CSV table of C-alpha atoms and ligand atoms in Angstrom, one decimal:
chain,number,residue,atom,x,y,z
A,129,UNK,CA,-17.7,54.3,25.1
A,130,UNK,CA,-18.0,53.6,21.4
A,131,UNK,CA,-20.2,50.9,19.9
A,132,UNK,CA,-17.1,49.0,18.8
A,133,UNK,CA,-15.6,48.8,22.3
A,134,UNK,CA,-19.0,47.7,23.8
A,135,UNK,CA,-19.1,44.9,21.3
A,136,UNK,CA,-15.6,43.9,22.3
A,137,UNK,CA,-16.5,43.7,25.9
A,138,UNK,CA,-19.6,41.6,25.2
A,139,UNK,CA,-17.5,39.2,23.1
A,140,UNK,CA,-14.9,38.9,25.8
A,141,UNK,CA,-17.6,38.0,28.3
A,142,UNK,CA,-19.0,35.3,26.0
A,143,UNK,CA,-15.5,33.8,25.5
A,144,UNK,CA,-15.0,33.7,29.3
A,145,UNK,CA,-18.1,31.6,29.9
A,146,UNK,CA,-17.1,29.1,27.2
A,147,UNK,CA,-13.7,28.9,28.9
A,148,UNK,CA,-15.4,28.0,32.2
A,149,UNK,CA,-17.3,25.2,30.6
A,150,UNK,CA,-14.2,23.9,28.9
A,151,UNK,CA,-12.3,23.9,32.1
A,152,UNK,CA,-14.9,21.8,33.9
A,153,UNK,CA,-15.0,19.3,31.0
A,154,UNK,CA,-11.1,19.0,31.0
A,155,UNK,CA,-11.3,17.9,34.6
A,156,UNK,CA,-13.2,14.9,33.5
A,157,UNK,CA,-10.3,13.3,31.6
A,158,UNK,CA,-10.5,9.6,32.4
A,159,UNK,CA,-9.0,6.2,31.4
A,160,UNK,CA,-10.1,5.6,27.8
A,161,UNK,CA,-11.0,9.3,27.4
A,162,UNK,CA,-7.8,11.3,28.1
A,163,UNK,CA,-8.1,14.2,25.8
A,164,UNK,CA,-6.9,17.6,26.8
A,165,UNK,CA,-8.5,19.8,25.6
A,166,UNK,CA,-11.7,17.7,25.7
A,167,UNK,CA,-12.3,16.0,22.3
A,168,UNK,CA,-14.6,13.1,21.4
A,169,UNK,CA,-18.2,12.0,21.9
A,170,UNK,CA,-17.9,11.4,25.7
A,171,UNK,CA,-17.2,15.1,26.2
A,172,UNK,CA,-20.3,16.2,24.3
A,173,UNK,CA,-22.6,16.8,27.2
A,174,UNK,CA,-25.1,18.6,24.9
A,175,UNK,CA,-26.7,15.8,22.8
A,176,UNK,CA,-27.1,18.3,19.9
A,177,UNK,CA,-23.2,18.2,19.7
A,178,UNK,CA,-23.5,14.7,18.3
A,179,UNK,CA,-26.2,15.1,15.7
A,180,UNK,CA,-25.4,15.4,12.0
A,181,UNK,CA,-28.4,17.0,10.4
A,182,UNK,CA,-26.6,18.3,7.3
A,183,UNK,CA,-26.4,16.8,3.8
A,184,UNK,CA,-24.9,13.3,3.8
A,185,UNK,CA,-23.9,10.4,1.6
A,186,UNK,CA,-24.9,7.4,3.8
A,187,UNK,CA,-23.4,4.8,1.4
A,188,UNK,CA,-19.9,6.4,1.8
A,189,UNK,CA,-20.3,7.1,5.5
A,190,UNK,CA,-21.3,3.6,6.4
A,191,UNK,CA,-18.0,2.3,5.1
A,192,UNK,CA,-16.0,4.8,7.2
A,193,UNK,CA,-17.7,4.7,10.6
A,194,UNK,CA,-14.5,5.8,12.5
A,195,UNK,CA,-14.4,9.1,10.6
A,196,UNK,CA,-18.1,9.6,11.6
A,197,UNK,CA,-17.7,8.5,15.2
A,198,UNK,CA,-14.0,8.5,16.2
A,199,UNK,CA,-13.0,6.5,19.3
A,200,UNK,CA,-12.7,8.7,22.4
A,201,UNK,CA,-9.0,8.1,22.4
A,202,UNK,CA,-8.5,9.8,19.0
A,203,UNK,CA,-7.1,13.3,19.3
A,204,UNK,CA,-5.5,15.9,17.1
A,205,UNK,CA,-5.2,15.6,13.4
A,206,UNK,CA,-2.8,14.2,10.8
A,207,UNK,CA,-2.7,14.1,7.0
A,208,UNK,CA,-5.2,11.8,5.4
A,209,UNK,CA,-3.9,8.2,5.4
A,210,UNK,CA,-6.9,6.5,3.8
A,211,UNK,CA,-7.4,6.1,0.1
A,212,UNK,CA,-8.8,3.4,-2.2
A,213,UNK,CA,-8.7,1.9,-5.6
A,214,UNK,CA,-12.5,1.7,-5.2
A,215,UNK,CA,-12.7,5.5,-5.8
A,216,UNK,CA,-10.1,5.7,-8.6
A,217,UNK,CA,-11.3,6.0,-12.2
A,218,UNK,CA,-10.5,3.1,-14.5
A,219,UNK,CA,-8.7,3.5,-17.9
A,220,UNK,CA,-10.2,0.7,-19.9
A,221,UNK,CA,-8.9,-0.7,-23.2
A,222,UNK,CA,-9.5,-3.9,-25.2
A,223,UNK,CA,-7.5,-6.4,-23.2
A,224,UNK,CA,-7.8,-4.9,-19.7
A,225,UNK,CA,-7.8,-1.8,-17.5
A,226,UNK,CA,-5.9,0.0,-14.8
A,227,UNK,CA,-6.6,2.5,-12.1
A,228,UNK,CA,-4.1,4.1,-9.7
A,229,UNK,CA,-3.6,5.9,-6.4
A,230,UNK,CA,-0.5,8.1,-6.9
A,231,UNK,CA,0.8,11.0,-4.7
A,232,UNK,CA,-1.3,13.3,-6.9
A,233,UNK,CA,-4.4,11.8,-5.3
A,234,UNK,CA,-2.9,10.8,-2.0
A,235,UNK,CA,-0.5,13.5,-0.7
A,236,UNK,CA,1.0,11.5,2.2
A,237,UNK,CA,2.1,8.7,-0.1
A,238,UNK,CA,5.6,10.0,-1.1
A,239,UNK,CA,7.4,6.7,-1.3
A,240,UNK,CA,5.0,4.4,-3.1
A,241,UNK,CA,2.5,4.8,-6.0
A,242,UNK,CA,-0.1,2.1,-6.4
A,243,UNK,CA,-1.7,0.7,-9.5
A,244,UNK,CA,-4.5,-1.9,-9.8
A,245,UNK,CA,-4.5,-3.7,-13.1
A,246,UNK,CA,-6.7,-6.3,-14.9
A,247,UNK,CA,-5.5,-8.2,-17.9
A,248,UNK,CA,-8.1,-10.4,-19.8
A,249,UNK,CA,-6.9,-13.9,-20.9
A,250,UNK,CA,-4.4,-13.0,-23.7
A,251,UNK,CA,-4.5,-9.3,-22.7
A,252,UNK,CA,-1.1,-7.6,-22.9
A,253,UNK,CA,0.4,-4.7,-21.0
A,254,UNK,CA,2.7,-3.4,-23.7
A,255,UNK,CA,6.5,-3.9,-23.6
A,256,UNK,CA,7.8,-0.9,-21.7
A,257,UNK,CA,10.1,0.4,-19.0
A,258,UNK,CA,10.3,3.2,-16.5
A,259,UNK,CA,12.7,5.1,-14.2
A,260,UNK,CA,11.2,3.5,-11.0
A,261,UNK,CA,11.4,-0.1,-9.7
A,262,UNK,CA,8.1,-2.0,-10.0
A,263,UNK,CA,6.9,-4.4,-7.3
A,264,UNK,CA,3.6,-6.4,-7.6
A,265,UNK,CA,1.4,-8.8,-5.9
A,266,UNK,CA,-1.0,-11.1,-7.9
A,267,UNK,CA,-4.5,-11.2,-6.5
A,268,UNK,CA,-6.4,-13.2,-9.2
A,269,UNK,CA,-5.6,-15.6,-12.0
A,270,UNK,CA,-2.3,-16.1,-13.7
A,271,UNK,CA,0.1,-13.8,-15.6
A,272,UNK,CA,3.2,-14.3,-17.8
A,273,UNK,CA,5.9,-11.8,-17.1
A,274,UNK,CA,9.0,-11.1,-19.2
A,275,UNK,CA,12.0,-9.0,-18.3
A,276,UNK,CA,15.6,-8.4,-19.6
A,277,UNK,CA,18.3,-7.4,-17.2
A,278,UNK,CA,21.2,-5.0,-17.7
A,279,UNK,CA,23.6,-7.8,-18.8
A,280,UNK,CA,21.2,-8.9,-21.6
A,281,UNK,CA,19.9,-11.9,-19.7
A,282,UNK,CA,16.2,-12.6,-20.2
A,283,UNK,CA,13.6,-14.2,-18.0
A,284,UNK,CA,10.1,-15.4,-18.6
A,285,UNK,CA,7.9,-16.7,-15.7
A,286,UNK,CA,4.3,-17.4,-14.9
A,287,UNK,CA,2.8,-16.1,-11.7
A,288,UNK,CA,-0.4,-17.0,-9.8
A,289,UNK,CA,-2.4,-15.3,-7.1
A,290,UNK,CA,-0.3,-14.7,-4.0
A,291,UNK,CA,3.0,-14.4,-6.0
A,292,UNK,CA,5.1,-11.3,-6.3
A,293,UNK,CA,7.3,-9.8,-9.0
A,294,UNK,CA,10.0,-7.1,-8.9
A,295,UNK,CA,11.5,-5.3,-11.8
A,296,UNK,CA,14.5,-3.1,-11.0
A,297,UNK,CA,14.3,0.5,-12.2
A,298,UNK,CA,14.9,0.8,-15.9
A,299,UNK,CA,14.7,-2.9,-16.9
A,300,UNK,CA,12.3,-3.5,-19.8
A,301,UNK,CA,9.3,-5.8,-19.2
A,302,UNK,CA,5.9,-7.0,-20.4
A,303,UNK,CA,2.8,-8.7,-18.8
A,304,UNK,CA,0.2,-10.9,-20.3
A,305,UNK,CA,-3.0,-12.4,-18.8
A,306,UNK,CA,-3.2,-16.2,-19.0
A,307,UNK,CA,-6.2,-18.6,-19.3
A,308,UNK,CA,-8.8,-19.2,-18.1
A,309,UNK,CA,-9.4,-16.2,-15.9
A,310,UNK,CA,-6.7,-13.7,-17.0
A,311,UNK,CA,-5.0,-11.8,-14.2
A,312,UNK,CA,-5.5,-9.0,-11.7
A,313,UNK,CA,-2.7,-7.6,-9.6
A,314,UNK,CA,-1.5,-4.5,-7.7
A,315,UNK,CA,1.7,-2.7,-8.6
A,316,UNK,CA,3.8,-0.6,-6.2
A,317,UNK,CA,6.3,1.8,-7.8
A,318,UNK,CA,9.1,2.9,-5.4
A,319,UNK,CA,8.2,6.6,-6.0
A,320,UNK,CA,4.9,8.2,-5.0
A,321,UNK,CA,4.8,10.4,-8.2
A,322,UNK,CA,5.1,7.4,-10.6
A,323,UNK,CA,2.2,6.9,-13.0
A,324,UNK,CA,1.2,3.8,-15.0
A,325,UNK,CA,-0.2,6.2,-17.6
A,326,UNK,CA,3.3,7.7,-18.2
A,327,UNK,CA,5.7,4.9,-19.0
A,328,UNK,CA,8.4,4.5,-21.7
A,329,UNK,CA,6.5,2.5,-24.4
A,330,UNK,CA,8.3,0.5,-27.2
A,331,UNK,CA,5.6,1.5,-29.7
A,332,UNK,CA,6.0,5.2,-29.0
A,333,UNK,CA,9.8,5.1,-29.5
A,334,UNK,CA,9.7,3.2,-32.8
A,335,UNK,CA,6.9,5.4,-34.2
A,336,UNK,CA,9.0,8.5,-33.3
A,337,UNK,CA,12.3,7.2,-34.8
A,338,UNK,CA,13.0,7.9,-38.6
A,339,UNK,CA,12.5,4.7,-40.6
A,340,UNK,CA,16.1,4.9,-41.9
A,341,UNK,CA,17.4,4.9,-38.4
A,342,UNK,CA,15.3,1.9,-37.5
A,343,UNK,CA,16.6,0.1,-40.6
A,344,UNK,CA,20.2,0.8,-39.8
A,345,UNK,CA,19.7,-0.1,-36.1
A,346,UNK,CA,18.2,-3.5,-36.7
A,347,UNK,CA,20.1,-4.3,-40.0
A,348,UNK,CA,17.0,-4.8,-42.0
A,349,UNK,CA,15.3,-2.9,-44.9
A,350,UNK,CA,13.2,0.2,-44.1
A,351,UNK,CA,10.1,-1.6,-45.5
A,352,UNK,CA,10.2,-4.1,-42.7
A,353,UNK,CA,8.8,-1.5,-40.4
A,354,UNK,CA,6.0,-0.1,-42.6
A,355,UNK,CA,3.2,-1.7,-40.5
A,356,UNK,CA,4.3,-0.6,-37.0
A,357,UNK,CA,1.6,1.1,-34.9
A,358,UNK,CA,1.7,4.8,-35.1
A,359,UNK,CA,0.1,5.3,-31.7
A,360,UNK,CA,1.0,3.4,-28.5
A,361,UNK,CA,-1.0,0.3,-27.5
A,362,UNK,CA,-0.5,0.4,-23.7
A,363,UNK,CA,-2.9,-2.4,-23.0
A,364,UNK,CA,-4.2,-4.5,-25.9
A,365,UNK,CA,-5.8,-7.9,-26.7
A,366,UNK,CA,-3.5,-10.6,-27.8
A,367,UNK,CA,-3.6,-14.4,-28.1
A,368,UNK,CA,-3.1,-16.5,-24.9
A,369,UNK,CA,0.6,-17.6,-25.1
A,370,UNK,CA,1.7,-21.2,-25.5
A,371,UNK,CA,3.7,-23.3,-23.0
A,372,UNK,CA,6.0,-21.4,-20.7
A,373,UNK,CA,9.0,-23.7,-21.6
A,374,UNK,CA,8.7,-22.7,-25.3
A,375,UNK,CA,8.8,-18.9,-24.4
A,376,UNK,CA,11.7,-19.6,-22.0
A,377,UNK,CA,13.6,-21.4,-24.7
A,378,UNK,CA,12.9,-18.7,-27.3
A,379,UNK,CA,14.5,-15.9,-25.1
A,380,UNK,CA,17.7,-17.8,-24.2
A,381,UNK,CA,20.7,-15.5,-24.5
A,382,UNK,CA,24.4,-16.2,-24.8
A,383,UNK,CA,24.9,-14.2,-21.7
A,384,UNK,CA,23.0,-16.8,-19.7
A,385,UNK,CA,20.2,-16.5,-17.3
A,386,UNK,CA,19.7,-13.9,-14.5
A,387,UNK,CA,21.2,-15.1,-11.3
A,388,UNK,CA,18.1,-14.5,-9.2
A,389,UNK,CA,14.4,-14.9,-10.1
A,390,UNK,CA,12.3,-11.8,-10.6
A,391,UNK,CA,9.2,-13.6,-9.1
A,392,UNK,CA,8.6,-14.9,-5.6
A,393,UNK,CA,5.8,-17.2,-4.3
A,394,UNK,CA,5.0,-15.2,-1.2
A,395,UNK,CA,1.7,-16.9,-0.1
A,396,UNK,CA,3.3,-20.4,-0.5
A,397,UNK,CA,6.3,-19.6,1.7
A,398,UNK,CA,6.5,-20.9,5.3
A,399,UNK,CA,5.2,-18.0,7.5
A,400,UNK,CA,7.9,-16.1,9.4
A,401,UNK,CA,5.5,-16.2,12.4
A,402,UNK,CA,2.3,-18.1,13.1
A,403,UNK,CA,0.3,-17.2,16.3
A,404,UNK,CA,-3.2,-17.9,17.6
A,405,UNK,CA,-4.2,-14.6,16.0
A,406,UNK,CA,-2.8,-15.1,12.5
A,407,UNK,CA,0.4,-15.1,10.6
A,408,UNK,CA,3.0,-12.9,8.8
A,409,UNK,CA,4.9,-13.8,5.6
A,410,UNK,CA,7.8,-11.5,4.7
A,411,UNK,CA,9.6,-11.0,1.3
A,412,UNK,CA,12.6,-8.7,1.2
A,413,UNK,CA,16.1,-8.7,-0.3
A,414,UNK,CA,17.1,-11.4,2.2
A,415,UNK,CA,14.9,-14.1,0.5
A,416,UNK,CA,13.6,-12.3,-2.6
A,417,UNK,CA,17.1,-11.3,-3.7
A,418,UNK,CA,16.3,-8.9,-6.6
A,419,UNK,CA,13.8,-6.9,-4.5
A,420,UNK,CA,16.4,-4.4,-3.2
A,421,UNK,CA,14.2,-1.3,-2.9
A,422,UNK,CA,10.9,-2.9,-1.8
A,423,UNK,CA,10.2,-5.0,1.3
A,424,UNK,CA,6.7,-6.5,1.9
A,425,UNK,CA,4.8,-8.5,4.5
A,426,UNK,CA,1.6,-10.4,3.8
A,427,UNK,CA,-0.4,-10.3,7.1
A,428,UNK,CA,-3.4,-12.5,8.0
A,429,UNK,CA,-5.5,-11.6,11.1
A,430,UNK,CA,-8.2,-13.9,12.3
A,431,UNK,CA,-11.6,-12.4,13.3
A,432,UNK,CA,-11.2,-10.3,16.5
A,433,UNK,CA,-7.4,-10.4,16.2
A,434,UNK,CA,-5.1,-7.5,16.4
A,435,UNK,CA,-2.0,-6.6,14.4
A,436,UNK,CA,-0.2,-5.6,17.5
A,437,UNK,CA,1.0,-2.1,18.4
A,438,UNK,CA,4.3,-1.5,16.5
A,439,UNK,CA,6.2,0.8,14.2
A,440,UNK,CA,8.8,0.5,11.4
A,441,UNK,CA,12.1,2.4,12.0
A,442,UNK,CA,13.4,2.3,8.4
A,443,UNK,CA,10.5,3.2,6.1
A,444,UNK,CA,7.0,4.5,5.5
A,445,UNK,CA,4.4,1.7,5.2
A,446,UNK,CA,2.0,1.5,2.2
A,447,UNK,CA,-0.9,-0.9,2.8
A,448,UNK,CA,-3.1,-2.7,0.4
A,449,UNK,CA,-6.2,-4.4,1.8
A,450,UNK,CA,-7.0,-7.7,0.0
A,451,UNK,CA,-9.7,-9.4,2.1
A,452,UNK,CA,-11.9,-8.6,5.1
A,453,UNK,CA,-12.6,-5.5,7.2
A,454,UNK,CA,-10.1,-3.6,9.3
A,455,UNK,CA,-9.7,-0.5,11.5
A,456,UNK,CA,-6.3,1.1,11.9
A,457,UNK,CA,-5.2,3.8,14.4
A,458,UNK,CA,-2.0,5.8,13.8
A,459,UNK,CA,-0.2,7.6,16.6
A,460,UNK,CA,2.0,10.7,16.2
A,461,UNK,CA,3.5,13.4,18.4
A,462,UNK,CA,1.2,16.1,19.6
A,463,UNK,CA,-0.3,13.8,20.8
A,464,UNK,CA,-2.3,12.8,17.7
A,465,UNK,CA,-4.2,9.5,17.2
A,466,UNK,CA,-6.5,8.9,14.3
A,467,UNK,CA,-8.6,5.9,13.2
A,468,UNK,CA,-9.8,4.9,9.8
A,469,UNK,CA,-11.6,1.9,8.4
A,470,UNK,CA,-10.4,-0.3,5.5
A,471,UNK,CA,-12.0,-2.9,3.2
A,472,UNK,CA,-10.8,-4.9,0.2
A,473,UNK,CA,-9.3,-2.6,-2.4
A,474,UNK,CA,-8.5,0.2,0.1
A,475,UNK,CA,-5.0,1.7,0.6
A,476,UNK,CA,-3.5,3.0,3.9
A,477,UNK,CA,-0.2,4.8,4.6
A,478,UNK,CA,1.8,5.1,7.9
A,479,UNK,CA,4.8,7.4,8.0
A,480,UNK,CA,8.2,6.0,9.2
A,481,UNK,CA,8.3,5.2,12.9
A,482,UNK,CA,4.7,6.3,13.7
A,483,UNK,CA,3.0,3.8,16.0
A,484,UNK,CA,0.0,1.9,14.6
A,485,UNK,CA,-2.2,-1.1,15.1
A,486,UNK,CA,-4.8,-2.9,12.9
A,487,UNK,CA,-7.9,-4.6,14.2
A,488,UNK,CA,-9.9,-7.2,12.3
A,489,UNK,CA,-13.4,-5.8,12.7
A,490,UNK,CA,-15.1,-8.4,10.4
A,491,UNK,CA,-16.4,-11.9,10.7
A,492,UNK,CA,-13.7,-13.4,8.3
A,493,UNK,CA,-10.0,-13.4,8.0
A,494,UNK,CA,-8.4,-10.0,7.3
A,495,UNK,CA,-5.6,-10.2,4.7
A,496,UNK,CA,-3.5,-7.1,3.8
A,497,UNK,CA,0.0,-6.3,2.5
A,498,UNK,CA,2.5,-4.0,4.2
A,499,UNK,CA,4.8,-2.6,1.5
A,500,UNK,CA,7.9,-0.5,2.2
A,501,UNK,CA,10.5,1.3,0.1
A,502,UNK,CA,13.4,-0.5,1.8
A,503,UNK,CA,15.7,-3.4,1.2
A,504,UNK,CA,14.8,-5.0,4.6
A,505,UNK,CA,11.6,-5.5,6.6
A,506,UNK,CA,12.1,-3.9,10.0
A,507,UNK,CA,9.7,-3.6,12.9
A,508,UNK,CA,9.7,-2.5,16.6
A,509,UNK,CA,7.0,-4.1,18.8
A,510,UNK,CA,5.7,-2.1,21.7
A,511,UNK,CA,5.1,-5.2,23.8
A,512,UNK,CA,8.6,-6.4,23.1
A,513,UNK,CA,10.0,-3.0,24.2
A,514,UNK,CA,8.1,-2.9,27.4
A,515,UNK,CA,9.0,-6.5,28.3
A,516,UNK,CA,12.7,-5.9,27.6
A,517,UNK,CA,13.2,-2.6,29.5
A,518,UNK,CA,14.0,-2.9,33.3
A,519,UNK,CA,10.7,-3.6,34.9
A,520,UNK,CA,11.2,-0.9,37.5
A,521,UNK,CA,11.5,1.7,34.7
A,522,UNK,CA,8.3,0.5,33.0
A,523,UNK,CA,6.5,0.3,36.4
A,524,UNK,CA,7.6,3.8,37.4
A,525,UNK,CA,6.6,5.3,34.0
A,526,UNK,CA,3.2,3.6,33.5
A,527,UNK,CA,2.1,2.9,37.1
A,528,UNK,CA,2.0,-0.7,36.2
A,529,UNK,CA,2.3,-3.6,38.7
A,530,UNK,CA,5.5,-5.5,37.9
A,531,UNK,CA,3.5,-8.7,38.1
A,532,UNK,CA,1.5,-7.4,35.1
A,533,UNK,CA,4.6,-6.5,33.1
A,534,UNK,CA,5.8,-10.0,33.7
A,535,UNK,CA,2.8,-11.4,31.8
A,536,UNK,CA,3.5,-9.4,28.6
A,537,UNK,CA,4.7,-11.5,25.6
A,538,UNK,CA,8.4,-12.2,25.9
A,539,UNK,CA,8.9,-12.4,22.2
A,540,UNK,CA,7.4,-10.0,19.7
A,541,UNK,CA,4.0,-11.4,18.5
A,542,UNK,CA,2.9,-9.7,15.3
A,543,UNK,CA,-0.7,-10.8,15.5
A,544,UNK,CA,-2.6,-11.2,18.9
A,545,UNK,CA,-5.7,-13.3,19.1
A,546,UNK,CA,-9.2,-12.1,20.1
B,667,MN,MN1,5.9,-1.6,-15.7
B,668,MN,MN1,3.0,-1.9,10.2
């Protein structure tokens, strides 16, 4: 017998004893701790399995307790679905700043790229356009938005916290913070690779066009352009604009006004559903007509409430957390179930048709946006499904008493109370 083969036999013996331990723990799968093979803290009979003596960053860890101590029902793995503007570097200029979470930083986020931007009072996001559609929700202050459509019809509108805007792909636009507090908002591009740092800027184009061409194009002398900026401005400080009506009058075109507004007062609209647990307000192309590639829901969950178990059959969900504290679990084949914690400024992502639910884990209302690259908001509710399948089928599948099934909500309730 060689040394090598002796070592092989010893290793096989050690593996065998580990397998014996694993088999006995597997037999302990119970309601609330179903994992096979055994996974999760309840299976860790040796207390040393639960200690974490290595280097740590406690400030980061305390915000993400479900990564540190996953619920016993979590199992398997899935791509990272947590990210945050709070850990994104700011690009600061006089007039405001921006930071972003694109697919470069958040691999799972293929359909949406997110940008968080601040404009001081008078601060201007330079006139520009891009190849993607731009959707936004205002979170602070007020902002003046301008846009020109493909028929040469112009719109100028002021938006406040809780309002949305949507600019179809390729339509040129600008943004300016208003008094007294300026504006802060979150943009969602309908393409995960889009970057706010890489847009088509009017200053760049003019600076890189021969002066004679500019003169001919606009029908004025070459000298008229001698002071144009030679580098782009992107964000810069301007004067707070005058009355909205004056700007609207100034942009009037012979081709008339766009048929549908590019802005939408989402937080002012009558909720689509109000329950004891909270409410849901939905803006998609059925009520926010121009928003043909982005659908969104503003969800409010009261303390202890639950955004009920559901999925979206038509699109991935990109989430932006505005207020409060949350815990979301995502379910996939495998099985896989994984839980993450979210706070204001954080971003979540759930792939199309994967089951999920969101708990309010804080003491105040939880408010977050669900954003989809889709023309319509669509949702399938688990409770709705189980209460609209023949009860004998549900009872046989889940070992449930038909009397219990009869108590399930008969219409889909988006947010259940504590
Ligand atoms: Mn833009
Ligand atoms: Mn959802």
